[in-house]
XYZ file of C-alpha atoms in Angstrom:
361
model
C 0.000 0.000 0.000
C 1.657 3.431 -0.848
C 2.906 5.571 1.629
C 1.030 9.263 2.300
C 2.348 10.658 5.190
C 4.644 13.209 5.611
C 8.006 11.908 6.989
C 11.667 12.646 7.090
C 12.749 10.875 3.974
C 10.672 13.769 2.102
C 7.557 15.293 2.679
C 4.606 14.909 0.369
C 6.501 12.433 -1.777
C 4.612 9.420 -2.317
C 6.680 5.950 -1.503
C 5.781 2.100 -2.054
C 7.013 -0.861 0.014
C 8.877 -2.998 -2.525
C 11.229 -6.349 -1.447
C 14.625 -3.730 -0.972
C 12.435 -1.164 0.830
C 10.262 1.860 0.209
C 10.726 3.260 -2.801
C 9.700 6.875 -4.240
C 7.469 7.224 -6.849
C 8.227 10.305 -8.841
C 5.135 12.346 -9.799
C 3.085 11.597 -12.757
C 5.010 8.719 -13.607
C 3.311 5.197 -14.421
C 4.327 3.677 -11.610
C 2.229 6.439 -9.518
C -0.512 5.214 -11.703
C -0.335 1.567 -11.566
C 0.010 1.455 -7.210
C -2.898 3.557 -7.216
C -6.207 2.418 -8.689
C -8.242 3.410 -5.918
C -8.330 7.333 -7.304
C -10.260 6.572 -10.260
C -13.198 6.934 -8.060
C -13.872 10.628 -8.172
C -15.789 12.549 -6.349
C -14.509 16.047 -6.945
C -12.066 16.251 -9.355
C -10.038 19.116 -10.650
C -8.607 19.038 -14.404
C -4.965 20.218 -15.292
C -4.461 21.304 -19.088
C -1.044 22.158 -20.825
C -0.532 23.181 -24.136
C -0.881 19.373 -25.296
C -3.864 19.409 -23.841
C -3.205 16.160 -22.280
C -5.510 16.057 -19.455
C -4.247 14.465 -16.145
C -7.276 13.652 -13.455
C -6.759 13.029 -9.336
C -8.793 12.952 -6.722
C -8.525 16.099 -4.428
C -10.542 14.532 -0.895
C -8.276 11.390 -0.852
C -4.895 12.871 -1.616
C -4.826 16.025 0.714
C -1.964 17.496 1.171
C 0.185 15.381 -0.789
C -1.882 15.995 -4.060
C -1.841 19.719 -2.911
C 1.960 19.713 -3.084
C 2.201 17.479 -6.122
C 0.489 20.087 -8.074
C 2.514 22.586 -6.686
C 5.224 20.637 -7.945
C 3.758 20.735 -11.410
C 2.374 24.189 -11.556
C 6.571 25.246 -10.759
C 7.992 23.450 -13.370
C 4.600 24.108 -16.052
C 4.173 27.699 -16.426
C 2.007 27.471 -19.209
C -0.421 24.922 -17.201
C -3.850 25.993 -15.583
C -6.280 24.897 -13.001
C -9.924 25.145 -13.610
C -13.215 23.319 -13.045
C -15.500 22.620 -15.477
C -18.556 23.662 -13.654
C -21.510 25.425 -15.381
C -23.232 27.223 -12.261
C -21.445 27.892 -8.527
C -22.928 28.650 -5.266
C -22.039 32.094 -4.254
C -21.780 31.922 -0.583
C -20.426 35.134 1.050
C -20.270 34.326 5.014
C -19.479 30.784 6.665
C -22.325 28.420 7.111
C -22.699 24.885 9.216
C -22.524 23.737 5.760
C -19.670 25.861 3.989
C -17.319 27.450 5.564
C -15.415 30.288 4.422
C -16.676 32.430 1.036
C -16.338 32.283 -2.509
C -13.875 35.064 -4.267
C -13.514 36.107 -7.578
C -10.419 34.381 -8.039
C -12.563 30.866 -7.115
C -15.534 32.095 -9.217
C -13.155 32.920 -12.150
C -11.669 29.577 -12.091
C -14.331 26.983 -11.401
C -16.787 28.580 -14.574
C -15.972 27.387 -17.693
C -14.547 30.619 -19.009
C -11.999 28.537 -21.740
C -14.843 26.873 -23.322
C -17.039 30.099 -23.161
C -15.039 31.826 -25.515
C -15.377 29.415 -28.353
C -18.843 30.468 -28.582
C -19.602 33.942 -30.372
C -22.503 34.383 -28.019
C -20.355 34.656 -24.927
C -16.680 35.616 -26.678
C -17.112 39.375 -25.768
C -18.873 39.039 -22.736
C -15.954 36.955 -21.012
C -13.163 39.491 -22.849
C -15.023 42.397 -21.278
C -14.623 40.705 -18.146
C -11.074 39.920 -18.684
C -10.402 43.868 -19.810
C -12.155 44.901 -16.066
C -10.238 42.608 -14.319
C -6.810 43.649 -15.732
C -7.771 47.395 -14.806
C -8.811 46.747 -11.002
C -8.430 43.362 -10.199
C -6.101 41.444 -11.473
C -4.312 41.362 -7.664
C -6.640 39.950 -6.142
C -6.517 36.957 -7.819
C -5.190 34.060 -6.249
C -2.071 32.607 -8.152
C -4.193 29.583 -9.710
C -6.333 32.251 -11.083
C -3.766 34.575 -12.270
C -2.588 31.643 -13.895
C -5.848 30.898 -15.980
C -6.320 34.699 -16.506
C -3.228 34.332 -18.800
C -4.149 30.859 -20.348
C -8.054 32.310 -21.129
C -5.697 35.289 -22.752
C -3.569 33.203 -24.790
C -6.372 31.231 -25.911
C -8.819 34.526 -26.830
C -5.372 36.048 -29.427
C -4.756 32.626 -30.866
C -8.765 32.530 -32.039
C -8.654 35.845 -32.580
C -5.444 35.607 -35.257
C -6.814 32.295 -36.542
C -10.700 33.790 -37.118
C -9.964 37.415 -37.209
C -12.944 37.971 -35.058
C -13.183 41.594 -33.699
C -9.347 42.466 -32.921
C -10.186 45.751 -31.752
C -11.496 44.349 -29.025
C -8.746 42.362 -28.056
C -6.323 45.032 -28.944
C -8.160 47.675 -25.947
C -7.854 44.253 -23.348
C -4.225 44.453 -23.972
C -3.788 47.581 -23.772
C -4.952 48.299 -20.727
C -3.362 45.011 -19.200
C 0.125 46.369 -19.859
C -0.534 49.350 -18.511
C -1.463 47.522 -15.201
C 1.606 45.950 -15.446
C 3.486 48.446 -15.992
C 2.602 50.340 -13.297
C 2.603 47.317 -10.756
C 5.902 46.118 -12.239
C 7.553 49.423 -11.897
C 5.907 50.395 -8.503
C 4.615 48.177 -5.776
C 5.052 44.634 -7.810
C 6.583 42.875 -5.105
C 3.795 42.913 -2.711
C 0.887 42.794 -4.742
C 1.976 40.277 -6.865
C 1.799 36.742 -6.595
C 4.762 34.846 -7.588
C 8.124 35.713 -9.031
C 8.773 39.249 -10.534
C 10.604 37.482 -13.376
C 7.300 35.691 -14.559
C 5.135 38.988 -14.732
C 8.134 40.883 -16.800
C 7.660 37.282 -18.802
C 4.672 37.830 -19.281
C 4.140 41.559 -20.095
C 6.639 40.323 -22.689
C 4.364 38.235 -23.773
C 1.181 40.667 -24.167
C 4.078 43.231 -25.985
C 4.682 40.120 -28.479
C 0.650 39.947 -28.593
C 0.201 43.201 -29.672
C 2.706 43.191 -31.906
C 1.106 40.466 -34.198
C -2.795 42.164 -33.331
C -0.908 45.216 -35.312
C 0.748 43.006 -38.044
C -2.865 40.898 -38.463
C -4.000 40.777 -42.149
C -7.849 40.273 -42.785
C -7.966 37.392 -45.331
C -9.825 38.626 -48.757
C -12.929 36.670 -49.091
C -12.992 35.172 -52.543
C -16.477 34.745 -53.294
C -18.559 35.200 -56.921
C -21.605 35.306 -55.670
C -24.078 38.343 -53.761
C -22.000 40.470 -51.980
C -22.825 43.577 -49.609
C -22.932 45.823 -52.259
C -24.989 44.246 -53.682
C -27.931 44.508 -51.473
C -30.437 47.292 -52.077
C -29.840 50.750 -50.197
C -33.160 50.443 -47.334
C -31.160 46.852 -46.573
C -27.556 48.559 -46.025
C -29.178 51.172 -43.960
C -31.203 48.565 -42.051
C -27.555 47.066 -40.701
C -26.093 49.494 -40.269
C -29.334 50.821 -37.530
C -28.481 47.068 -35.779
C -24.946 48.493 -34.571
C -25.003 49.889 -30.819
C -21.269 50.343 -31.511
C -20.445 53.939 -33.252
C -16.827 52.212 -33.874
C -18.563 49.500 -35.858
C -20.159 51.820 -37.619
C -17.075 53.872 -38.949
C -15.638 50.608 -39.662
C -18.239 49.571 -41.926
C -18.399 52.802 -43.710
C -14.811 51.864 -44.527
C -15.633 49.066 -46.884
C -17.612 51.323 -49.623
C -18.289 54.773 -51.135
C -22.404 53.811 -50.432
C -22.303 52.721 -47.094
C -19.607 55.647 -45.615
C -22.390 57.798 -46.978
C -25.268 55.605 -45.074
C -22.780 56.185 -41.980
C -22.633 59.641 -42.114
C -26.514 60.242 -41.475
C -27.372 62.239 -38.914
C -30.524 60.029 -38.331
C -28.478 57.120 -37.569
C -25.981 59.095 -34.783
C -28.585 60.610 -33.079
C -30.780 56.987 -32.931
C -27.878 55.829 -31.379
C -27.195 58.638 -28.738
C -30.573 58.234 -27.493
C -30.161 54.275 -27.465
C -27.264 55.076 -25.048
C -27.383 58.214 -23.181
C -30.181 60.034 -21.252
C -31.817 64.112 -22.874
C -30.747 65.553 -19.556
C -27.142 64.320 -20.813
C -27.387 65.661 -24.582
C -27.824 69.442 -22.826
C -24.682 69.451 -21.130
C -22.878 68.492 -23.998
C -24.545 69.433 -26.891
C -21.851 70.058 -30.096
C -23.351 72.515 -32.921
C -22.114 71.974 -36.898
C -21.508 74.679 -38.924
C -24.818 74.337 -40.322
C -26.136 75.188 -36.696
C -27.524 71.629 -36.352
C -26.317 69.300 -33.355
C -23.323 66.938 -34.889
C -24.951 64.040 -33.306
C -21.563 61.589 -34.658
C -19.373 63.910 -32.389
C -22.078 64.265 -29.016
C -21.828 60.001 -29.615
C -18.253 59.858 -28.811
C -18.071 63.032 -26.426
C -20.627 61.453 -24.450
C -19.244 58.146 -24.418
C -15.950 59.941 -22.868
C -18.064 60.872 -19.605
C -20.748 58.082 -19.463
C -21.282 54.342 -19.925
C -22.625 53.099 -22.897
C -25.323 49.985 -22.754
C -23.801 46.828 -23.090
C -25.422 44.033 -25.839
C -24.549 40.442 -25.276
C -25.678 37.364 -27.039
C -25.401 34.888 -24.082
C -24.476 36.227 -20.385
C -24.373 34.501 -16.735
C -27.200 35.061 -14.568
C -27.816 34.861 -10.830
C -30.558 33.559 -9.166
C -31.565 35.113 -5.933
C -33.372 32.275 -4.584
C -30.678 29.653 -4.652
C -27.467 32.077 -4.861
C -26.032 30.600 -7.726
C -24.163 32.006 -10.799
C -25.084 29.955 -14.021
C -24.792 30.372 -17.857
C -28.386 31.456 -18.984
C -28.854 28.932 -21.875
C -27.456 25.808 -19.249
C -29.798 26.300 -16.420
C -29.012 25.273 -12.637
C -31.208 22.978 -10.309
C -32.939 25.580 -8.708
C -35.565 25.047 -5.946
C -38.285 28.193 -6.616
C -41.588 27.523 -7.578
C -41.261 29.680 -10.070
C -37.439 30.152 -11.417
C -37.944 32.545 -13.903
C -38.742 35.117 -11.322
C -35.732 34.902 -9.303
C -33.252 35.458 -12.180
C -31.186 38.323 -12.345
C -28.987 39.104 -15.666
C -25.140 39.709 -14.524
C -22.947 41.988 -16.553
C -19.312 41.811 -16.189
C -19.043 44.778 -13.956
C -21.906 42.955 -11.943
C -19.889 39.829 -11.994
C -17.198 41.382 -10.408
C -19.480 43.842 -7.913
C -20.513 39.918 -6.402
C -17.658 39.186 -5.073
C -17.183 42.887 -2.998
C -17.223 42.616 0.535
């Protein structure tokens, strides 16, 4: 029977009594495997995922603190591993119980949804970056080390699709941004004692993001080779239809970009001013209203000068919600086991600023 106590001949190592003695087993190693059988009934079990995406599973009850320290162990000599739980809804408990003690942070929360799956689908790829670009502005230090850890791996993950698809770079390109400039300024500053882990691995990786934008700048959009109906090809009330579908004013200019017709379609006045009031309040147009020379309000220009001193709605296609009767955080379109009579009225939409506002105390 393999040895799990901690002893002198080293702690947390695992050992089995062979004919010449104990013998270590080193971690991960087949021999580990074979002597141990027993842990392929799992209760709770927590998923490590390199860049082979080998998966390697282990029971965290019956291990304890030697499985703790094994991973340690890994997680040292893998920086490019991650720890996460593939859990669709938690339990957000923010006080000790009988029946759990302690409380769940954002670091836990971050870590046991399924964030790395989430962004493969389009419905939920800009809700989790948004999430990501709050995070790197005000909270990326309190995040435990596991979940720093899977911050970066989500990351890596979101610019790989995003070079391989060329789905919305800007996007990524502002989340970058304003992660190096976190970094910078915790690097330079007070990195030391905010940080967790070696100052060498957050220069590393600020590197990194530097490399990231780098190749964001040098993307090319592929040319779409393609004979048959095209954009411009669609009548003029169609064009103008899209483009009043945009709650983005960036989106917008962009699009204007790709034709002589639809810059002109972006230029209406109609279409800015649809958009203000989509966005912004009338007792906010007053303080900030911006004439043209033609003495009419430049509604493209309030759009963006408004934007600079208040937030603009937020449209996604698939977001977490919370549910006030049972306290648990769930994906909207997976559901959680909840115990109301009537669900449906205990749900509560949770935007990423919301997501993070849960986990205040």
């Amino acid at each position: 029977m393999p040895f799990l106590g901690q002893d002198w001949r080293s702690p947390g190592w695992r050992w089995v009594k062979t004919e010449g003695g104990w013998k270590r087993c080193e971690p991960f190693s087949p021999a580990l495997e074979d002597g141990n059988n027993q842990l392929n009934d799992i209760s709770h079990t927590v998923i490590i995922t390199g860049d082979d995406e080998n998966e390697e599973v282990y029971n965290a009850e019956d291990c304890e603190f030697a499985a703790k320290k094994r991973k340690k162990d890994h997680f040292r000599n893998n920086t490019d591993s991650q720890c996460f739980y593939r859990e669709k809804w938690i339990y957000v408990h923010k006080e000790s119980t009988k029946e759990r003690h302690g409380y769940c942070t954002l670091g836990e929360a971050f870590n046991r949804l399924d964030f790395s799956s989430a962004i493969q689908d389009i419905r939920r790829f800009n809700y989790v970056v948004k999430l990501l670009q709050l995070i790197a502005k005000s909270q990326l230090t309190s995040l435990s080390g596991a979940a720093q850890k899977n911050y970066f791996n989500i990351l890596d993950k979101i610019v790989q699709k995003v070079m391989e698809d060329q789905y919305n770079p800007r996007l990524i390109k502002d989340l970058l941004q304003d992660l190096s400039s976190t970094l910078c300024i915790l690097i330079r500053g007070v990195g030391k004692s905010v940080l967790v882990g070696n100052i060498n691995i957050w220069i590393c990786r600020l590197e990194t993001i530097l490399l990231w934008q780098q190749q964001l700048k040098n993307l090319q959009m592929n040319k779409q080779v393609n004979n048959g109906l095209t954009l411009s090809d669609l009548p003029l009330h169609m064009l103008n239809n899209i483009l009043y579908r945009f709650s983005d004013g960036w989106d917008i200019i962009t699009l204007g970009q790709v034709t002589p017709t639809l810059y002109m379609l972006s230029e209406d006045r109609q279409l800015w001013k649809k958009l203000c009031q989509y966005h912004f309040a009338e007792k906010q147009f007053c303080r900030h209203l911006i004439p043209s020379e033609k003495g009419h309000i430049d509604w493209k220009l309030m759009y963006f000068a408004l934007q600079k001193y208040y937030p603009i709605k937020e449209q996604y296609g698939d977001t977490l919600h919370f549910c006030r009767h049972c306290s648990i955080l769930f994906w909207k379109d997976t559901g959680h086991p909840c115990t109301a009579s009537d669900p449906n009225t205990c749900l509560m939409p949770v935007s990423p600023q919301h997501f993070i506002d849960l986990f205040k105390f």
